[in-house]
């Protein structure tokens, strides 16, 4: 009898643990890095493009710099089959998704796909509403590693329910899939989605412009500075496994080198996912140098996973700090204006306490060596006041390493 009770208890526990909702842990201990088709190609994607992008990720060195996800965005979809399983567009993906995923995997990369919690995606393709478990199964069968889950056509849907439903569907399908939530920050996912997704969009879409808003009736897309400003107050909600996502990068899509450098720097300071959005098959040397600057990537990928913060604003300049491992700090002067500006860095005046990292800078008692991460020069230490000139729409980025 005792044995029987033990057996029943064990069975019950086993079943319950299987039912317990959870996301796959360990998939995003540092901010995810990769490439996504939307910013450059929008709906114009097919298997040839994706294969040549996979090749380019390897040949350019992007994969080895850390960009391992190759993500298809909207418009890969065809129809559902007679049983309701989603199929790729047969004209654009004639070899099928499994073959494409195999190809991407053969290059040492991971593959991502896109769907939407509503009845239709933003591009009007079939959404996952009512097919969540089936879609997750299909993605798992194809070998998908990453799902971006959008929020169009969801007027009557509750976001907490919808995103947890897809998380559970992914879990039930059994393949570890990184879950990227794209509901544009509308329901403040940073307050509820830590155990739901690995990252959540905090804003509407990025617009390929440094400082402007692309206003439409009922919605808007935002430039780099506008998106940056919308990250205020969110840093305490991000960390290893659950990141604020200020949207994908526009680096290499036509802004100036200064603007691209500033954009990449600020996304690194924010511990944002670094998802490229340019045509990596044709990059200038400047774009490559920005996207593959290992020391800047290291700021983004720092193991502490603490998002940086704006410490002060002065005459169009902003001073930002990001706490790093080993008591280091990343330090940025951002010039929001279009004119070059000079600034005197008086370190002792920048003494501060960061209540997220629970750490003081202590410039009065600590000495930090200064490494300029863009010029790759060592520039002395923090015992001396420092003059910098920052070009318009550009940054100075330092790593401050505490001298032991
Ligand atoms: C929404 C998302 C974008 C992109 C498009 C695709 O606007 O926020 O990132 O995925 O849909 O249609």
XYZ file of C-alpha atoms and ligand atoms in Angstrom:
416
model
C 0.000 0.000 0.000
C 2.838 2.342 1.011
C 4.597 1.536 -2.233
C 1.440 2.294 -4.211
C 0.980 5.689 -2.481
C 4.614 6.549 -3.189
C 4.188 5.580 -6.810
C 1.025 7.655 -7.188
C 2.708 10.650 -5.511
C 5.677 10.309 -7.826
C 3.453 10.110 -10.887
C 1.483 13.136 -9.732
C 4.632 15.165 -9.121
C 5.986 14.163 -12.503
C 2.791 15.222 -14.255
C 2.578 18.488 -12.351
C 6.201 19.389 -13.077
C 5.505 18.748 -16.737
C 2.531 21.081 -16.612
C 4.249 23.841 -14.675
C 4.643 26.799 -16.936
C 8.208 27.882 -17.492
C 10.526 29.372 -20.043
C 13.744 27.707 -21.114
C 16.481 29.048 -18.879
C 20.099 29.656 -19.827
C 19.450 30.828 -23.406
C 20.211 34.516 -22.909
C 22.620 34.967 -20.002
C 24.079 37.904 -21.936
C 22.108 40.028 -24.446
C 21.313 37.967 -27.579
C 23.341 38.830 -30.703
C 22.417 38.168 -34.313
C 20.870 39.491 -37.503
C 17.237 40.045 -38.525
C 15.789 40.578 -42.000
C 13.247 43.321 -41.254
C 15.106 46.646 -41.115
C 16.746 46.189 -44.504
C 14.601 43.728 -46.431
C 11.101 44.007 -44.894
C 8.883 41.504 -46.746
C 11.412 40.818 -49.511
C 12.923 37.659 -48.106
C 13.492 34.214 -49.567
C 15.714 31.221 -48.987
C 18.481 32.472 -51.279
C 18.775 35.691 -49.310
C 18.887 33.818 -46.008
C 21.539 31.410 -47.306
C 23.754 34.215 -48.574
C 23.321 36.037 -45.265
C 24.354 32.859 -43.423
C 27.450 32.659 -45.625
C 28.227 36.334 -44.977
C 27.856 35.944 -41.217
C 30.700 33.457 -41.336
C 32.895 35.100 -44.019
C 32.787 38.594 -42.519
C 33.681 37.336 -39.048
C 30.347 38.424 -37.576
C 29.585 34.926 -36.283
C 32.926 34.706 -34.553
C 32.379 38.176 -33.071
C 29.285 36.740 -31.337
C 26.409 37.304 -33.763
C 25.012 33.782 -33.825
C 21.277 34.151 -34.511
C 20.052 34.501 -38.081
C 16.448 35.598 -37.754
C 13.714 35.635 -40.369
C 11.188 38.360 -39.672
C 7.717 38.781 -41.167
C 6.519 37.411 -44.526
C 8.111 33.954 -44.683
C 4.656 32.411 -44.259
C 2.509 30.518 -46.714
C -0.819 28.916 -45.783
C -1.726 26.436 -43.059
C -2.106 22.855 -44.317
C -5.344 20.846 -43.989
C -4.430 19.979 -40.376
C -3.641 23.582 -39.488
C 0.147 23.376 -39.549
C 1.809 26.525 -40.895
C 3.914 26.170 -44.052
C 6.458 28.553 -45.562
C 5.626 30.453 -48.743
C 6.352 27.763 -51.374
C 7.574 30.262 -53.951
C 10.029 31.985 -51.622
C 11.121 28.939 -49.625
C 10.793 26.026 -52.089
C 13.228 23.819 -50.152
C 11.244 24.225 -46.936
C 12.176 25.479 -43.481
C 13.842 22.316 -42.241
C 16.361 22.418 -45.094
C 17.017 26.115 -44.462
C 17.487 25.532 -40.721
C 19.875 22.660 -41.485
C 21.889 24.959 -43.755
C 22.043 27.730 -41.147
C 23.056 25.211 -38.475
C 25.756 23.778 -40.744
C 27.381 27.219 -40.648
C 27.598 27.149 -36.853
C 24.694 29.581 -36.533
C 21.243 29.417 -34.963
C 18.019 30.260 -36.769
C 15.117 32.438 -35.684
C 11.589 32.812 -36.982
C 8.747 35.299 -36.531
C 5.080 35.063 -35.641
C 2.349 37.133 -34.042
C -0.029 36.606 -31.129
C -2.972 37.853 -33.202
C -4.886 36.452 -36.122
C -2.552 38.056 -38.601
C 1.044 39.292 -38.504
C 1.800 42.958 -39.086
C 2.510 42.052 -42.711
C -0.884 40.345 -43.046
C 0.395 36.742 -42.889
C -1.256 34.058 -40.705
C -0.798 34.767 -36.987
C -0.519 32.145 -34.255
C -3.814 32.931 -32.497
C -5.582 29.615 -31.845
C -2.612 27.664 -33.255
C 0.003 28.357 -30.583
C 0.798 24.738 -29.646
C 0.772 23.658 -33.274
C 3.108 26.461 -34.316
C 5.543 25.774 -31.490
C 5.565 22.100 -32.491
C 6.212 22.999 -36.097
C 9.080 25.349 -35.190
C 10.614 22.675 -32.960
C 10.320 20.138 -35.765
C 12.066 22.492 -38.195
C 14.890 23.096 -35.693
C 14.133 26.726 -34.890
C 16.131 28.303 -32.039
C 14.540 31.741 -31.590
C 11.007 33.108 -31.916
C 10.119 36.789 -32.251
C 6.428 37.096 -31.337
C 4.687 40.251 -32.540
C 1.527 42.055 -31.454
C -0.559 43.064 -34.506
C -4.302 42.268 -34.730
C -4.610 41.698 -30.991
C -7.213 44.314 -30.010
C -9.239 41.812 -27.939
C -6.328 39.788 -26.559
C -4.674 40.008 -23.146
C -0.879 40.257 -23.522
C -0.004 38.398 -20.311
C -2.182 35.471 -21.342
C -1.051 35.518 -24.966
C 2.680 35.581 -24.271
C 2.484 33.029 -21.452
C 0.455 30.767 -23.731
C 3.190 30.807 -26.369
C 5.887 30.341 -23.732
C 4.032 27.241 -22.487
C 3.570 25.998 -26.047
C 7.318 26.306 -26.670
C 8.026 24.499 -23.436
C 5.622 21.703 -24.323
C 7.187 21.341 -27.784
C 10.418 20.574 -25.947
C 13.019 22.436 -28.025
C 14.856 25.287 -26.267
C 13.730 28.342 -28.232
C 14.705 31.859 -27.190
C 11.463 33.831 -26.808
C 11.651 37.440 -28.015
C 8.508 39.391 -27.115
C 7.523 42.205 -29.447
C 4.499 43.983 -27.961
C 6.186 47.405 -28.178
C 6.145 48.074 -24.428
C 2.396 48.767 -24.470
C 1.553 46.670 -21.403
C 4.878 47.376 -19.657
C 6.218 43.806 -20.055
C 9.237 44.679 -17.867
C 6.781 44.527 -14.946
C 5.439 41.042 -15.658
C 7.451 39.166 -18.287
C 10.626 38.116 -16.463
C 9.466 34.504 -16.410
C 7.786 34.738 -19.795
C 10.338 35.898 -22.339
C 14.085 36.310 -22.717
C 13.684 39.861 -24.053
C 10.864 42.304 -24.621
C 10.568 45.307 -26.874
C 10.234 48.478 -24.837
C 9.050 50.776 -27.640
C 7.490 51.029 -31.073
C 9.669 50.384 -34.107
C 13.007 52.019 -34.719
C 13.181 54.408 -37.671
C 16.389 54.732 -39.687
C 17.225 58.209 -38.458
C 19.323 59.484 -35.564
C 17.048 62.175 -34.225
C 13.493 62.251 -35.557
C 10.048 60.724 -35.356
C 8.237 59.129 -38.260
C 4.629 59.960 -37.381
C 1.680 58.119 -38.950
C -2.010 58.269 -38.057
C -2.257 56.079 -34.943
C 1.405 54.997 -34.727
C 4.944 56.272 -34.968
C 8.460 54.962 -35.488
C 11.341 56.489 -33.563
C 14.904 57.596 -34.217
C 17.886 56.436 -32.184
C 17.781 59.294 -29.655
C 14.020 59.036 -29.235
C 14.262 55.309 -28.466
C 17.176 55.959 -26.119
C 15.100 58.449 -24.130
C 12.282 55.924 -23.776
C 14.574 53.532 -21.854
C 14.606 55.786 -18.793
C 13.528 54.037 -15.617
C 13.672 50.512 -17.028
C 17.147 49.339 -16.097
C 16.228 47.666 -12.842
C 13.954 45.245 -14.732
C 16.631 43.782 -17.028
C 19.328 41.234 -16.274
C 20.717 37.863 -17.316
C 17.947 35.897 -19.026
C 15.523 38.833 -19.410
C 16.483 41.941 -21.364
C 14.909 45.246 -22.301
C 14.916 45.384 -26.109
C 15.055 48.884 -27.625
C 14.688 47.296 -31.107
C 17.110 46.182 -33.780
C 20.109 48.111 -35.041
C 20.168 50.427 -38.048
C 23.980 50.546 -38.167
C 25.158 50.277 -41.786
C 21.828 51.420 -43.216
C 22.921 54.887 -44.314
C 23.367 57.068 -41.238
C 26.751 58.758 -40.810
C 29.679 56.899 -39.296
C 29.449 59.163 -36.230
C 25.760 58.378 -35.801
C 26.321 54.661 -36.322
C 29.105 54.676 -33.726
C 26.868 56.535 -31.257
C 23.944 54.167 -31.929
C 26.073 51.056 -31.406
C 27.665 52.527 -28.294
C 24.361 53.391 -26.660
C 22.861 49.954 -27.397
C 25.976 48.490 -25.789
C 25.606 50.765 -22.769
C 21.969 49.651 -22.494
C 22.894 45.941 -22.457
C 20.464 45.715 -25.368
C 20.192 42.688 -27.635
C 22.476 43.412 -30.618
C 20.396 42.326 -33.586
C 21.841 43.689 -36.818
C 19.512 45.079 -39.471
C 21.810 45.894 -42.399
C 22.876 44.049 -45.546
C 25.927 42.307 -44.149
C 26.887 41.032 -47.623
C 27.914 44.573 -48.556
C 29.444 46.431 -45.643
C 31.912 49.295 -45.660
C 35.048 48.884 -43.587
C 33.658 51.524 -41.204
C 30.509 49.503 -40.598
C 32.554 46.348 -40.005
C 34.805 48.193 -37.588
C 31.799 49.356 -35.598
C 29.914 46.070 -35.513
C 32.964 43.960 -34.745
C 34.736 46.127 -32.200
C 35.376 43.394 -29.634
C 35.963 45.787 -26.754
C 32.643 47.533 -27.307
C 30.864 44.201 -27.681
C 32.453 43.218 -24.361
C 30.727 46.194 -22.725
C 27.403 44.947 -24.072
C 28.100 41.323 -23.186
C 29.503 41.964 -19.717
C 28.598 39.068 -17.419
C 26.996 41.266 -14.765
C 24.259 42.095 -17.275
C 23.525 45.481 -15.721
C 22.002 48.091 -17.997
C 23.792 51.452 -18.022
C 22.296 54.777 -16.998
C 22.357 58.448 -17.884
C 24.072 60.241 -15.026
C 23.864 63.831 -16.171
C 22.825 66.056 -19.034
C 24.681 69.267 -19.793
C 24.346 71.541 -22.784
C 23.451 68.810 -25.290
C 25.927 66.329 -23.826
C 25.044 63.283 -21.768
C 27.260 61.339 -19.380
C 26.469 57.636 -19.105
C 27.853 54.888 -16.865
C 27.505 51.106 -17.046
C 28.837 48.933 -14.223
C 31.048 46.092 -15.458
C 32.711 43.045 -13.949
C 35.769 43.443 -11.708
C 34.654 46.888 -10.516
C 35.159 48.346 -14.008
C 32.821 50.904 -15.564
C 31.964 51.791 -19.130
C 31.778 55.559 -19.468
C 30.243 57.449 -22.391
C 29.955 61.087 -23.371
C 27.168 61.346 -25.945
C 26.810 64.480 -28.053
C 23.148 64.861 -29.010
C 23.768 67.997 -31.029
C 25.074 68.298 -34.582
C 28.017 70.518 -33.570
C 31.286 69.329 -31.973
C 31.338 69.963 -28.233
C 34.082 70.029 -25.652
C 33.708 68.726 -22.140
C 35.973 68.694 -19.118
C 35.779 65.407 -17.264
C 36.410 66.158 -13.643
C 36.303 62.633 -12.278
C 35.841 63.561 -8.637
C 32.695 65.428 -9.557
C 31.381 62.196 -11.068
C 31.405 60.348 -7.776
C 28.149 58.454 -7.625
C 26.322 55.510 -6.126
C 24.521 53.109 -8.439
C 21.636 51.561 -6.534
C 21.168 48.752 -9.073
C 24.808 47.607 -8.977
C 25.040 48.711 -5.326
C 28.423 50.238 -6.013
C 30.157 53.608 -5.746
C 32.517 54.974 -8.391
C 34.650 56.483 -5.622
C 36.804 58.533 -7.959
C 38.231 60.295 -4.913
C 39.751 57.086 -3.506
C 39.867 54.681 -6.500
C 42.140 55.103 -9.504
C 40.908 53.778 -12.830
C 42.973 53.419 -15.982
C 41.273 54.824 -19.071
C 40.967 52.875 -22.305
C 39.360 54.608 -25.296
C 37.348 51.807 -26.908
C 36.951 53.476 -30.318
C 40.499 54.765 -30.841
C 41.840 51.716 -28.937
C 44.308 53.894 -27.079
C 45.157 53.920 -23.377
C 44.673 57.447 -22.113
C 46.149 57.606 -18.637
C 44.026 57.374 -15.523
C 41.337 59.154 -13.554
C 43.697 61.089 -11.270
C 43.805 63.872 -13.851
C 41.013 66.052 -15.168
C 40.434 65.233 -18.847
C 39.361 67.386 -21.788
C 37.415 65.722 -24.581
C 35.912 66.986 -27.799
C 33.011 64.956 -29.137
C 31.943 65.427 -32.784
C 28.245 66.078 -33.456
C 26.032 62.980 -33.071
C 28.966 60.970 -31.783
C 30.408 59.585 -28.562
C 33.549 59.123 -26.567
C 33.534 55.683 -24.970
C 35.954 54.612 -22.250
C 36.459 51.512 -20.228
C 37.564 52.504 -16.742
C 39.469 49.684 -15.063
C 40.043 49.884 -11.372
C 43.731 49.800 -10.488
C 44.259 47.228 -7.770
C 6.212 45.101 -36.241
C 7.493 44.847 -35.453
C 8.685 44.988 -36.377
C 8.567 44.015 -37.529
C 7.254 44.220 -38.272
C 6.989 43.126 -39.287
O 6.131 46.422 -36.670
O 7.585 45.713 -34.372
O 9.896 44.779 -35.667
O 8.653 42.699 -37.032
O 6.157 44.237 -37.377
O 5.783 43.284 -39.952
